[in-house]
Amino acid sequence: MPQPPFQAQAAPAAAPEAPDETLQLIAPDGTVTRPDRLPDPETRVRLYRHMRRVRHFDERAWVLYRTGRMGVFPPYGGMEASQVGTAAALTPDDWLFPTYRDTGAALTYGLPLEQTIAYWRTSPHGWAMPQNLKILPFYIPIATQYPQAVGAALAERRLGTRNVAMAYIGDGGSSEGDFHEALNFAGALNAPCVFILQNNGWAISVPTHTQTRARNLARRADGYGLPGVRVDGNDVLATYQVTREAVTRARNGEGPTLIETVTYRVKPHTVADDPSRYRSEADTAGWDAKDPLTRLRTHLLQEGLLTEEEDHAFAREIEAEFEAALRVADSFPEPTPAEIVDHVFAEPTPQLVRQRAQLLAEEQA
Amino acid sequence: MTATASQSTKTMTMVAAINDALALALARDPAVHIFGEDVGVMGGVFRATDGLQARFGVERVFDTPLAEAGIVGMGIGMGLAGLKPVAEIQFAGFLYPALDQILSHLGRYRHRTRSRYHLPMVVRAPYGGGVHTPEQHADSPEAILAHTPGVKVVIPATPHDAKGLLLAAIEDPDPVFFLEAIKLYRSVKEEVPETYYTTPLGKARVVTGGDDVTVIAYGGMVEVAQKAAEAARSHGIGVEVIDLRTLVPLDTETILSSVVKTGRVVVVTEAPRTGGFHSEIAATIAEEAIEHLQAPIVRVTGFDAPYPPFTSIEDVYRPNPVRVAKAIRQVLSY
């Protein structure tokens, strides 16, 4: 094992942004507000295609749920810029620790469509993450993945790589103890981590202002000696730029960053949730005008980086891609009862061997 | 692999045997990393990691911030990424903040990724009473851990076993909790091979043979059971003492073959009575060998109350040889 550039007590890098600024590169109407920081045209088009593709998944997942072809699914529609811009800053050698609402991030990182569909159908074929990616299954317990990302990041340093770990959380999740422990560990041990805090306004029925007295969640980084960055979470160019910078700092051994993406959960908590019980349509209406996909599309059309024809062609392309993946997912066989006791230990205990035999006997009876 | 007479041995306490095992593991496998509160410069509050940071460096043996969920959670990430984390939780009674990491993730990573990932992690923690520790330092939470699918639970009773079982735990591809009875750290000494050896997980040890009663114990209760067995032997009663060594995997074969022979069973633990692992043992015997039983199974346990921090009555909570001897008489007189 090579000696890594690991310094347990290295000083953290200075904050790259004023913590109270919410960085935005293009306004909701598509006009450029910070030309100095725009990603190159190819990247802008790439980010648009990612967003369009993951929006299609979100929309199709709803339909599939309603027709009994998908399990309970937590939608992310409206948050594509927050997820795509951050995940697009990684390579497959980096780690991604997604929560249950981060299907868009996982797809952007490279999780295959058929596997993602299978995952939300609760098929075991969706659960074994691909060998060539470093992504974990969507985390259901809130915030537990944060300390784990710190560990993966530290391990990469110990193994002598420049790979980083990125973990997602929501505004509600940032109330959990594990969130705070992880930020403190990452700072104290100088772990190459990028923490994405998607402030989407709601933890199921609880709005952020009831969740916490804090009004700027990026500032929570201050308490742990980390840079905290606040970014318009509906501006994919902004989320991409700040994440890429944070990833670069982490790769260079300059330590972890907390990024707060200020966005909104336009959709319900899950497909089984009824948000009319806790919020009005007026709460959400303003956010439709900030739609991340429309914003970038307008920008690209204005800049001549995309034509209507190309956009339509692309829509047909992603539709065909999804339907092909759905057919593959449909072909995955259902698990057998004996699979309940598989994959507990490398070698099953005598107790598990007996329980498996019982399941098989009952299956055959 | 067991030690032979020709191998060089050294008299070791249990804590010395553990330290020896950790040093051998660090020297053998560069993936092994040791971390926790005070394990580095200080060498641990019980000195189990004494000298290891000086010998293996601050990157292999390091102090963490004070946060148990963070320690276990970080270890999970290290294990995912290909290291072999060996975490120390300062006392088993301090494990509780980390239970979400343990129950939600450590135990089910292999399952929830269909073996794409596995966690070769060891969590060491001192447990149990008998040495007048402050409040909350004497808990025996092994049943919580043993009830968690996907984790193994190892509890050695001798220095020789502590070394061999710890090396086996570190070699194991799955997560292992290694609970060390505080009472035994320095009170027991024996000849321990200086070389690397492993004692397989899932194999109980028959401490003393006997035909009349089976006494099942683990960790700090093995010596208590042994003392009761010696007293009984002076009255002509043959007591077979079984040291489980590991609760998960459980060696039911050794338990049942002894029960078939003796027909009478006492189970000893210092954990609270209700819902403890001792009840699992009793239930297993009842299911598998009830026709061989000549008396109801008797459990000698702590109480359904927090472990008392009151020095003068601590030893009432924790089973002693007198209580075990009484239970032996009870199963014999049924």
XYZ file of C-alpha atoms in Angstrom:
699
model
C 0.000 0.000 0.000
C 1.562 3.374 -0.964
C 2.096 6.001 1.675
C -0.773 8.439 1.216
C -0.717 12.210 1.448
C -2.793 11.914 4.589
C -2.496 14.579 7.220
C -4.729 14.119 10.232
C -4.300 17.697 11.374
C -4.111 19.601 8.079
C -5.576 23.091 8.132
C -8.889 23.478 6.279
C -9.051 25.543 3.118
C -10.561 28.998 3.251
C -14.208 29.345 2.272
C -14.404 30.011 -1.464
C -17.652 32.007 -1.207
C -19.067 34.441 1.254
C -21.343 32.137 3.250
C -24.405 34.376 2.974
C -24.263 34.613 -0.795
C -26.513 32.252 -2.749
C -24.593 31.702 -5.929
C -26.599 31.869 -9.134
C -25.219 31.849 -12.673
C -28.417 32.070 -14.701
C -31.671 33.671 -13.594
C -35.030 31.836 -13.799
C -35.709 33.519 -17.155
C -32.510 32.041 -18.557
C -30.425 35.216 -18.609
C -26.839 34.962 -17.475
C -26.114 36.697 -14.167
C -22.511 35.572 -13.670
C -20.836 35.184 -17.093
C -17.440 34.866 -15.401
C -18.312 31.485 -13.919
C -20.296 29.775 -16.669
C -19.206 26.226 -17.561
C -18.188 25.662 -21.178
C -20.962 25.162 -23.784
C -20.457 21.381 -24.065
C -20.879 21.004 -20.296
C -24.023 23.114 -20.347
C -25.565 20.893 -23.025
C -24.444 17.749 -21.192
C -26.069 18.948 -17.965
C -29.282 19.710 -19.834
C -29.411 16.225 -21.318
C -28.856 14.694 -17.872
C -31.665 16.790 -16.406
C -34.052 15.940 -19.181
C -33.266 12.229 -18.815
C -33.752 12.144 -15.046
C -36.964 14.172 -15.297
C -38.266 11.567 -17.706
C -37.493 8.860 -15.175
C -39.334 10.752 -12.425
C -42.405 11.234 -14.611
C -42.463 7.627 -15.823
C -41.999 6.323 -12.266
C -45.260 8.034 -11.266
C -47.154 6.423 -14.096
C -45.629 3.030 -13.377
C -46.558 3.335 -9.688
C -50.154 4.169 -10.545
C -50.367 1.152 -12.822
C -48.831 -1.164 -10.238
C -45.510 -1.536 -12.036
C -43.355 0.369 -9.514
C -43.139 0.376 -5.727
C -43.425 3.421 -3.477
C -41.165 6.028 -5.028
C -39.893 9.337 -3.613
C -40.098 11.830 -6.499
C -37.458 14.482 -7.080
C -39.121 16.427 -9.911
C -38.120 20.081 -9.634
C -34.862 19.203 -7.875
C -32.988 18.006 -10.966
C -30.494 20.871 -10.919
C -29.605 20.117 -7.328
C -28.943 16.452 -8.076
C -27.587 16.524 -11.618
C -25.199 19.429 -11.122
C -23.636 17.869 -8.041
C -23.402 14.261 -9.269
C -22.058 15.322 -12.668
C -18.962 16.654 -10.903
C -17.904 13.104 -9.944
C -16.151 10.331 -11.829
C -17.020 6.628 -11.300
C -13.890 6.307 -9.139
C -15.469 8.662 -6.621
C -18.064 7.547 -4.099
C -21.724 8.505 -4.149
C -23.883 8.059 -1.035
C -27.455 8.919 -2.065
C -30.604 9.224 0.070
C -33.909 7.776 -1.086
C -34.745 11.019 -2.929
C -31.562 11.043 -4.993
C -32.458 8.797 -7.893
C -31.629 11.717 -10.180
C -28.137 11.939 -8.739
C -27.644 8.175 -9.019
C -28.724 8.141 -12.683
C -26.411 11.040 -13.439
C -23.516 9.258 -11.741
C -24.144 6.237 -13.950
C -26.512 3.816 -12.242
C -28.100 1.903 -15.158
C -31.768 2.634 -15.833
C -32.941 -0.979 -15.693
C -31.251 -1.430 -12.354
C -32.763 1.769 -10.989
C -36.216 0.664 -12.103
C -35.616 -2.736 -10.495
C -34.482 -1.081 -7.266
C -37.726 0.867 -6.890
C -39.648 -2.257 -7.753
C -37.910 -3.901 -4.756
C -36.340 -6.498 -7.029
C -33.033 -7.942 -5.755
C -31.632 -7.248 -9.231
C -31.766 -3.592 -8.391
C -29.954 -3.908 -5.106
C -26.528 -5.188 -6.069
C -24.823 -1.999 -7.161
C -22.677 -2.346 -10.309
C -19.093 -3.533 -9.841
C -17.698 -0.670 -11.907
C -19.310 2.106 -9.854
C -18.830 3.208 -6.257
C -22.420 3.933 -5.410
C -24.384 2.628 -2.451
C -28.068 1.699 -2.439
C -30.381 4.599 -1.596
C -30.231 5.224 2.141
C -33.518 5.020 4.022
C -32.310 5.976 7.538
C -31.625 9.692 7.570
C -28.029 10.928 7.855
C -26.416 7.565 8.576
C -24.564 7.700 5.281
C -22.707 10.867 6.251
C -20.147 9.294 8.621
C -19.813 6.408 6.168
C -18.837 8.801 3.407
C -16.165 10.190 5.716
C -14.813 6.670 6.194
C -14.786 5.926 2.463
C -13.044 9.239 1.817
C -10.413 8.553 4.473
C -9.853 5.073 3.087
C -9.215 6.526 -0.377
C -6.546 8.765 1.126
C -5.031 5.810 2.948
C -5.015 3.819 -0.298
C -3.146 6.650 -1.962
C -5.791 7.713 -4.477
C -7.228 11.147 -5.231
C -10.803 9.877 -5.149
C -13.433 11.682 -3.118
C -16.711 10.733 -1.445
C -19.928 12.675 -1.934
C -22.941 12.276 0.324
C -26.420 13.729 0.106
C -28.793 14.852 2.822
C -31.879 17.037 3.130
C -32.696 19.977 5.368
C -34.494 17.592 7.736
C -31.555 15.209 7.757
C -29.239 17.995 8.822
C -30.986 17.933 12.217
C -29.681 14.421 12.855
C -26.678 13.820 15.091
C -24.865 11.785 12.432
C -24.784 14.847 10.161
C -22.952 16.854 12.781
C -20.628 14.026 13.800
C -19.680 13.484 10.177
C -18.890 17.130 9.504
C -16.784 17.222 12.633
C -14.966 13.980 11.763
C -14.368 15.105 8.186
C -12.871 18.377 9.380
C -10.785 16.874 12.165
C -9.432 14.084 9.934
C -9.252 16.183 6.741
C -11.322 13.687 4.764
C -11.794 14.338 1.024
C -15.565 14.631 1.293
C -18.176 16.769 -0.385
C -21.393 17.049 1.602
C -24.476 18.038 -0.368
C -27.299 19.445 1.739
C -30.387 19.743 -0.451
C -32.591 22.244 1.275
C -35.869 21.420 -0.429
C -38.113 23.136 2.077
C -39.839 20.126 3.596
C -39.128 17.097 5.769
C -42.365 15.314 4.868
C -44.848 17.772 6.461
C -42.417 19.911 8.455
C -41.166 23.095 6.759
C -37.560 24.150 7.213
C -38.489 27.051 9.488
C -40.138 24.594 11.895
C -37.267 22.155 11.509
C -34.602 24.570 12.655
C -34.048 28.112 13.822
C -31.038 28.282 11.504
C -31.765 30.346 8.402
C -28.633 29.486 6.472
C -27.749 25.815 6.605
C -24.439 26.262 4.776
C -23.278 28.209 7.813
C -23.444 25.032 9.838
C -20.065 24.235 8.290
C -18.549 27.101 10.291
C -18.923 25.155 13.520
C -16.689 22.409 12.169
C -14.059 24.535 10.465
C -15.235 23.652 6.949
C -16.086 25.893 4.023
C -19.852 26.205 3.606
C -21.272 27.220 0.239
C -24.826 28.230 -0.585
C -26.031 27.845 -4.118
C -29.250 28.282 -6.098
C -30.336 24.660 -6.198
C -32.496 25.216 -9.285
C -29.566 26.525 -11.329
C -27.688 23.486 -12.557
C -24.760 25.554 -13.831
C -24.280 26.976 -10.346
C -24.597 23.628 -8.544
C -22.164 22.095 -11.015
C -19.576 24.845 -10.646
C -19.480 24.912 -6.846
C -19.460 21.128 -6.621
C -16.657 20.822 -9.145
C -14.629 23.314 -7.137
C -15.320 21.432 -3.905
C -14.390 18.120 -5.553
C -11.154 19.650 -6.810
C -10.292 20.969 -3.353
C -10.985 17.547 -1.836
C -8.858 15.822 -4.509
C -6.016 18.195 -3.760
C -6.058 17.293 -0.075
C -7.588 20.605 0.937
C -10.427 18.969 2.831
C -14.203 18.723 2.917
C -16.903 21.210 1.877
C -20.573 21.549 2.774
C -22.766 22.737 -0.093
C -26.333 23.852 0.579
C -28.452 23.719 -2.566
C -31.505 25.920 -2.041
C -34.303 24.222 -3.931
C -37.871 23.064 -3.420
C -39.670 19.751 -3.277
C -42.454 20.575 -5.713
C -43.752 17.009 -5.605
C -45.088 15.064 -2.588
C -42.758 13.270 -0.165
C -43.542 9.970 -1.882
C -46.074 8.885 -4.447
C -48.213 7.766 -1.459
C -48.108 11.177 0.285
C -50.835 13.849 0.185
C -49.122 17.241 0.585
C -52.437 19.131 0.606
C -52.624 18.234 4.300
C -49.646 20.415 5.154
C -49.084 22.982 2.399
C -51.085 25.093 -0.006
C -50.797 25.185 -3.776
C -49.627 28.789 -3.432
C -46.548 27.572 -1.513
C -45.483 25.566 -4.508
C -46.663 27.784 -7.341
C -43.770 30.231 -7.161
C -41.328 27.387 -7.548
C -42.781 26.182 -10.821
C -41.512 29.442 -12.321
C -38.016 28.514 -11.141
C -38.093 25.128 -12.837
C -34.472 24.111 -13.456
C -35.114 22.395 -16.756
C -37.024 25.288 -18.311
C -34.374 27.708 -17.100
C -31.481 25.939 -18.778
C -33.499 25.144 -21.898
C -34.322 28.820 -22.352
C -30.673 29.696 -21.844
C -29.443 27.113 -24.347
C -32.011 28.174 -26.960
C -31.092 31.825 -26.443
C -27.403 31.048 -26.794
C -27.951 28.893 -29.859
C -26.543 25.831 -28.094
C -29.761 23.864 -28.624
C -32.477 23.909 -31.280
C -36.126 22.908 -30.834
C -35.540 20.065 -33.305
C -32.553 18.735 -31.357
C -34.568 18.938 -28.173
C -37.465 16.945 -29.644
C -35.075 14.362 -31.021
C -33.461 14.039 -27.663
C -36.843 13.598 -25.968
C -37.606 10.693 -28.323
C -34.184 9.210 -27.656
C -34.570 9.160 -23.871
C -38.091 7.799 -24.162
C -36.828 4.888 -26.249
C -33.951 4.338 -23.844
C -36.328 4.188 -20.884
C -38.760 1.794 -22.574
C -35.895 -0.536 -23.505
C -34.650 -0.471 -19.911
C -38.169 -1.160 -18.668
C -38.346 -4.269 -20.842
C -35.051 -5.472 -19.353
C -36.337 -4.774 -15.834
C -39.540 -6.668 -16.663
C -37.433 -9.699 -17.557
C -35.796 -9.919 -14.093
C -37.308 -12.915 -12.279
C -38.952 -12.511 -8.884
C -36.885 -13.662 -5.892
C -37.525 -17.061 -4.337
C -38.331 -17.328 -0.593
C -34.960 -18.922 0.175
C -33.281 -15.693 -0.918
C -34.518 -14.150 2.328
C -31.615 -15.723 4.202
C -28.979 -15.246 1.486
C -26.238 -12.607 1.669
C -26.197 -12.318 5.458
C -22.634 -13.579 5.969
C -19.933 -14.771 3.584
C -20.427 -18.237 5.088
C -23.922 -18.822 6.482
C -24.053 -19.725 10.160
C -25.450 -23.179 11.069
C -28.620 -21.355 12.107
C -28.996 -19.759 8.662
C -28.279 -23.060 6.934
C -31.160 -24.643 8.851
C -33.488 -21.741 8.165
C -32.712 -21.916 4.476
C -33.429 -25.647 4.453
C -36.782 -24.953 6.117
C -37.649 -22.343 3.487
C -36.708 -24.734 0.692
C -38.740 -27.539 2.234
C -41.779 -25.277 2.535
C -41.279 -24.108 -1.036
C -41.272 -27.692 -2.284
C -44.228 -28.822 -0.126
C -4.401 -23.671 14.170
C -3.619 -24.424 17.792
C -0.404 -23.921 19.660
C 1.923 -26.855 20.136
C 4.317 -27.389 23.013
C 7.286 -26.519 20.832
C 6.081 -22.973 20.153
C 7.421 -20.228 22.343
C 4.863 -18.898 24.768
C 4.636 -16.010 27.129
C 2.592 -15.425 30.259
C -0.033 -12.904 29.292
C -3.003 -11.214 30.854
C -6.061 -10.913 28.658
C -5.329 -7.277 27.863
C -1.751 -8.205 26.920
C -3.044 -10.982 24.667
C -5.390 -8.524 22.972
C -2.583 -6.023 22.501
C -0.416 -8.787 21.071
C -3.165 -9.817 18.635
C -3.669 -6.231 17.454
C 0.071 -5.765 16.904
C 0.280 -8.998 14.895
C -2.750 -8.016 12.802
C -1.295 -4.575 12.061
C 2.041 -6.101 11.098
C 0.473 -8.784 8.908
C -2.124 -6.791 6.958
C -1.619 -3.159 5.878
C -5.403 -2.797 5.499
C -5.886 -3.100 9.273
C -6.554 0.264 10.939
C -7.282 0.855 14.607
C -9.193 3.884 15.815
C -11.436 5.150 18.568
C -11.402 7.431 21.569
C -7.999 7.563 23.311
C -6.573 4.555 21.465
C -3.627 6.467 20.011
C -1.278 8.374 22.278
C -2.845 6.996 25.441
C -3.147 3.400 24.262
C -6.760 3.049 25.377
C -8.267 3.430 28.835
C -7.415 -0.232 29.509
C -4.138 -0.027 27.527
C -5.324 -2.581 24.991
C -3.761 -0.494 22.190
C -0.698 0.513 24.204
C 2.330 1.265 22.050
C 0.603 0.528 18.756
C 0.521 4.100 17.465
C 4.224 4.536 18.238
C 4.988 1.331 16.386
C 2.604 1.520 13.431
C 2.100 5.249 12.954
C -0.612 7.821 13.412
C -2.304 6.794 10.182
C -2.809 3.144 11.179
C -3.692 3.773 14.827
C -5.506 7.036 15.457
C -7.677 8.940 17.867
C -11.091 10.071 16.686
C -13.422 12.785 17.866
C -15.632 11.687 20.751
C -18.690 10.303 18.971
C -19.624 6.630 18.824
C -21.996 6.843 15.844
C -19.254 8.655 13.971
C -16.694 6.010 14.899
C -18.807 3.079 13.756
C -20.185 4.952 10.741
C -16.737 6.021 9.620
C -15.519 2.458 10.090
C -18.318 1.245 7.818
C -17.125 3.603 5.096
C -13.530 2.479 5.558
C -14.616 -1.142 5.277
C -16.654 -0.406 2.140
C -13.608 1.129 0.530
C -11.352 -1.841 1.197
C -9.712 -1.325 4.583
C -10.062 -3.540 7.645
C -11.301 -1.262 10.383
C -10.877 -2.269 14.007
C -12.777 0.252 16.113
C -12.675 0.515 19.871
C -15.745 1.703 21.738
C -14.508 2.695 25.143
C -17.188 0.752 27.039
C -19.932 -1.473 25.620
C -22.412 0.695 27.538
C -21.333 3.562 25.286
C -22.335 1.675 22.131
C -25.891 2.940 22.219
C -25.371 6.166 20.231
C -23.973 3.939 17.454
C -26.899 1.516 17.383
C -28.426 3.097 14.275
C -25.171 2.519 12.409
C -25.023 -1.046 13.734
C -28.640 -2.075 13.226
C -29.376 -0.120 10.059
C -26.091 -0.651 8.264
C -23.240 -2.648 9.777
C -25.384 -5.764 10.010
C -27.152 -5.469 6.707
C -24.693 -4.058 4.187
C -23.972 -7.432 2.641
C -27.694 -8.148 2.461
C -28.763 -4.755 1.153
C -26.160 -4.879 -1.589
C -26.583 -8.609 -2.374
C -22.897 -9.109 -1.460
C -21.627 -6.323 -3.743
C -20.212 -4.838 -0.532
C -19.294 -6.488 2.722
C -17.861 -5.113 5.928
C -14.785 -6.794 7.369
C -15.028 -4.654 10.490
C -14.327 -5.478 14.120
C -15.765 -3.427 16.953
C -14.032 -4.060 20.275
C -15.688 -2.994 23.496
C -15.052 -3.755 27.171
C -18.210 -4.976 28.892
C -19.543 -6.266 32.165
C -19.164 -5.650 35.861
C -17.271 -6.847 38.849
C -14.680 -4.088 39.072
C -16.685 -1.211 40.549
C -16.773 0.994 37.509
C -18.851 4.188 37.476
C -22.462 4.265 36.332
C -23.143 2.862 32.816
C -19.670 1.340 32.443
C -20.703 -2.224 33.342
C -23.469 -3.017 30.858
C -23.698 -6.325 28.988
C -25.527 -5.463 25.749
C -24.605 -8.655 23.875
C -28.243 -9.672 23.373
C -28.956 -6.475 21.415
C -26.027 -7.253 19.156
C -26.781 -10.963 18.829
C -30.354 -10.053 17.858
C -29.043 -7.953 14.973
C -28.894 -10.009 11.771
C -25.572 -9.885 9.989
C -23.187 -9.290 12.871
C -21.170 -11.845 14.792
C -20.656 -11.656 18.538
C -17.509 -12.975 20.171
C -16.807 -12.945 23.920
C -13.546 -14.567 25.050
C -12.989 -15.917 28.569
C -9.219 -16.541 28.558
C -6.087 -14.754 27.279
C -5.367 -17.616 24.858
C -8.843 -17.414 23.393
C -8.820 -13.618 23.378
C -5.810 -13.599 21.080
C -6.924 -16.410 18.792
C -10.520 -15.238 18.545
C -9.547 -11.611 17.941
C -7.232 -12.606 15.091
C -10.024 -14.760 13.652
C -12.443 -11.831 14.017
C -10.070 -9.513 12.134
C -9.654 -12.128 9.384
C -13.425 -12.605 9.148
C -15.014 -10.980 6.064
C -18.089 -9.926 8.065
C -18.617 -7.532 10.981
C -17.722 -8.896 14.404
C -18.390 -7.470 17.843
C -15.634 -8.449 20.196
C -16.685 -7.940 23.808
C -14.006 -8.088 26.454
C -14.953 -8.690 30.093
C -13.393 -5.866 32.078
C -13.141 -8.180 35.089
C -10.848 -10.530 33.155
C -8.479 -7.958 31.636
C -5.828 -8.327 34.329
C -7.160 -10.942 36.721
C -6.326 -13.980 34.590
C -2.900 -14.941 33.247
C -1.867 -17.890 31.173
C 0.736 -19.085 28.718
C -0.103 -17.731 25.278
C 1.805 -18.534 22.065
C 3.750 -15.553 20.793
C 3.072 -16.495 17.170
C 0.053 -15.720 15.026
C -2.804 -18.188 15.468
C -6.563 -18.110 15.114
C -9.279 -19.753 17.144
C -12.297 -20.416 14.881
C -15.516 -18.501 15.490
C -18.535 -20.685 16.217
C -16.817 -23.417 18.230
C -17.603 -23.611 21.934
C -15.040 -24.866 24.446
C -15.736 -27.570 26.983
C -13.917 -26.150 30.003
C -14.432 -29.086 32.337
C -16.122 -32.389 31.619
C -18.917 -33.796 33.777
C -21.930 -36.099 33.548
C -24.454 -34.612 35.965
C -25.090 -30.979 35.043
C -24.250 -28.711 32.102
C -23.400 -25.110 32.988
C -23.305 -22.785 29.975
C -21.502 -19.457 30.272
C -19.375 -16.983 28.313
C -16.965 -14.145 28.992
C -16.735 -13.044 32.603
C -19.169 -15.704 33.756
C -16.974 -18.651 32.758
C -14.714 -18.319 35.783
C -17.770 -17.912 38.011
C -19.193 -21.129 36.560
C -15.852 -22.865 36.998
C -15.686 -21.953 40.683
C -19.202 -23.273 41.217
C -18.287 -26.434 39.312
C -15.205 -26.992 41.513
C -17.314 -26.636 44.647
C -19.850 -29.108 43.264
C -17.098 -31.540 42.334
C -15.946 -31.624 45.949
C -19.428 -32.959 46.703
C -19.114 -35.612 44.010
C -21.188 -33.800 41.375
C -19.841 -33.808 37.834
C -20.401 -30.403 36.207
C -19.649 -29.852 32.537
C -18.821 -26.182 32.007
C -19.211 -24.906 28.457
C -17.667 -21.616 27.381
C -19.636 -20.503 24.309
C -16.849 -18.199 23.047
C -19.156 -16.885 20.313
C -22.880 -16.167 20.551
C -23.112 -15.685 16.782
C -22.417 -18.158 15.276
C -23.722 -20.337 18.108
C -22.282 -23.822 18.538
C -25.532 -25.667 19.251
C -23.853 -28.998 18.552
C -21.588 -28.785 21.588
C -24.441 -27.516 23.756
C -26.853 -30.238 22.702
C -24.410 -33.123 22.985
C -23.670 -32.066 26.555
C -27.373 -31.710 27.362
C -28.067 -35.182 25.974
C -25.394 -36.492 28.349
C -26.340 -34.613 31.528
C -30.063 -33.843 31.139
C -29.727 -30.833 33.423
C -28.840 -27.283 32.415
C -27.876 -24.021 34.086
C -27.238 -20.938 31.941
C -25.223 -18.091 33.451
C -24.969 -14.465 32.329
C -24.526 -11.091 33.958
C -26.942 -9.429 31.532
C -30.506 -8.492 32.573
C -32.877 -11.435 32.798
C -35.687 -10.739 30.343
C -34.994 -11.233 26.662
C -31.345 -12.055 27.129
C -29.189 -14.368 25.048
C -29.365 -16.957 27.866
C -33.081 -17.248 27.046
C -32.183 -18.046 23.440
C -29.948 -20.857 24.678
C -32.703 -22.192 26.945
C -35.238 -22.019 24.126
C -32.888 -23.788 21.695
C -32.370 -26.618 24.191
C -36.105 -26.835 24.817
C -36.795 -27.077 21.082
C -34.048 -29.521 20.232
C -33.557 -31.726 23.280
C -36.513 -31.471 25.628
C -36.881 -35.246 25.739
C -33.407 -35.430 27.230
C -34.092 -32.908 29.991
C -34.588 -34.246 33.484
C -35.257 -30.845 35.047
C -36.353 -27.382 33.935
C -33.515 -25.195 32.658
C -32.428 -22.632 35.250
C -31.083 -19.214 34.319
C -28.694 -17.366 36.614
C -28.683 -13.758 35.470
C -28.615 -10.103 36.393
C -31.898 -8.351 37.115
C -34.350 -6.428 34.959
C -32.819 -3.246 36.253
C -29.880 -1.135 35.182
C -26.561 -2.481 36.450
C -26.160 -0.910 39.925
C -23.296 1.552 40.342
C -23.404 0.979 44.116
C -20.200 -0.780 45.077
C -21.576 -2.482 48.163
C -24.385 -4.280 46.310
C -22.899 -4.607 42.838
C -21.985 -8.213 43.553
C -25.607 -9.016 44.310
C -26.572 -8.079 40.752
C -23.701 -9.921 39.142
C -23.968 -13.721 39.465
C -21.386 -15.263 41.768
C -20.335 -18.894 42.346
C -22.778 -19.220 45.280
C -25.763 -18.383 43.074
C -24.552 -20.746 40.370
C -24.001 -23.516 42.933
C -27.540 -22.992 44.184
C -28.856 -23.336 40.631
C -26.845 -26.552 40.199
C -28.477 -27.963 43.354
C -31.868 -26.817 42.063
C -31.632 -28.701 38.762
C -30.259 -31.777 40.563
C -33.037 -31.862 43.146
C -35.927 -31.530 40.678
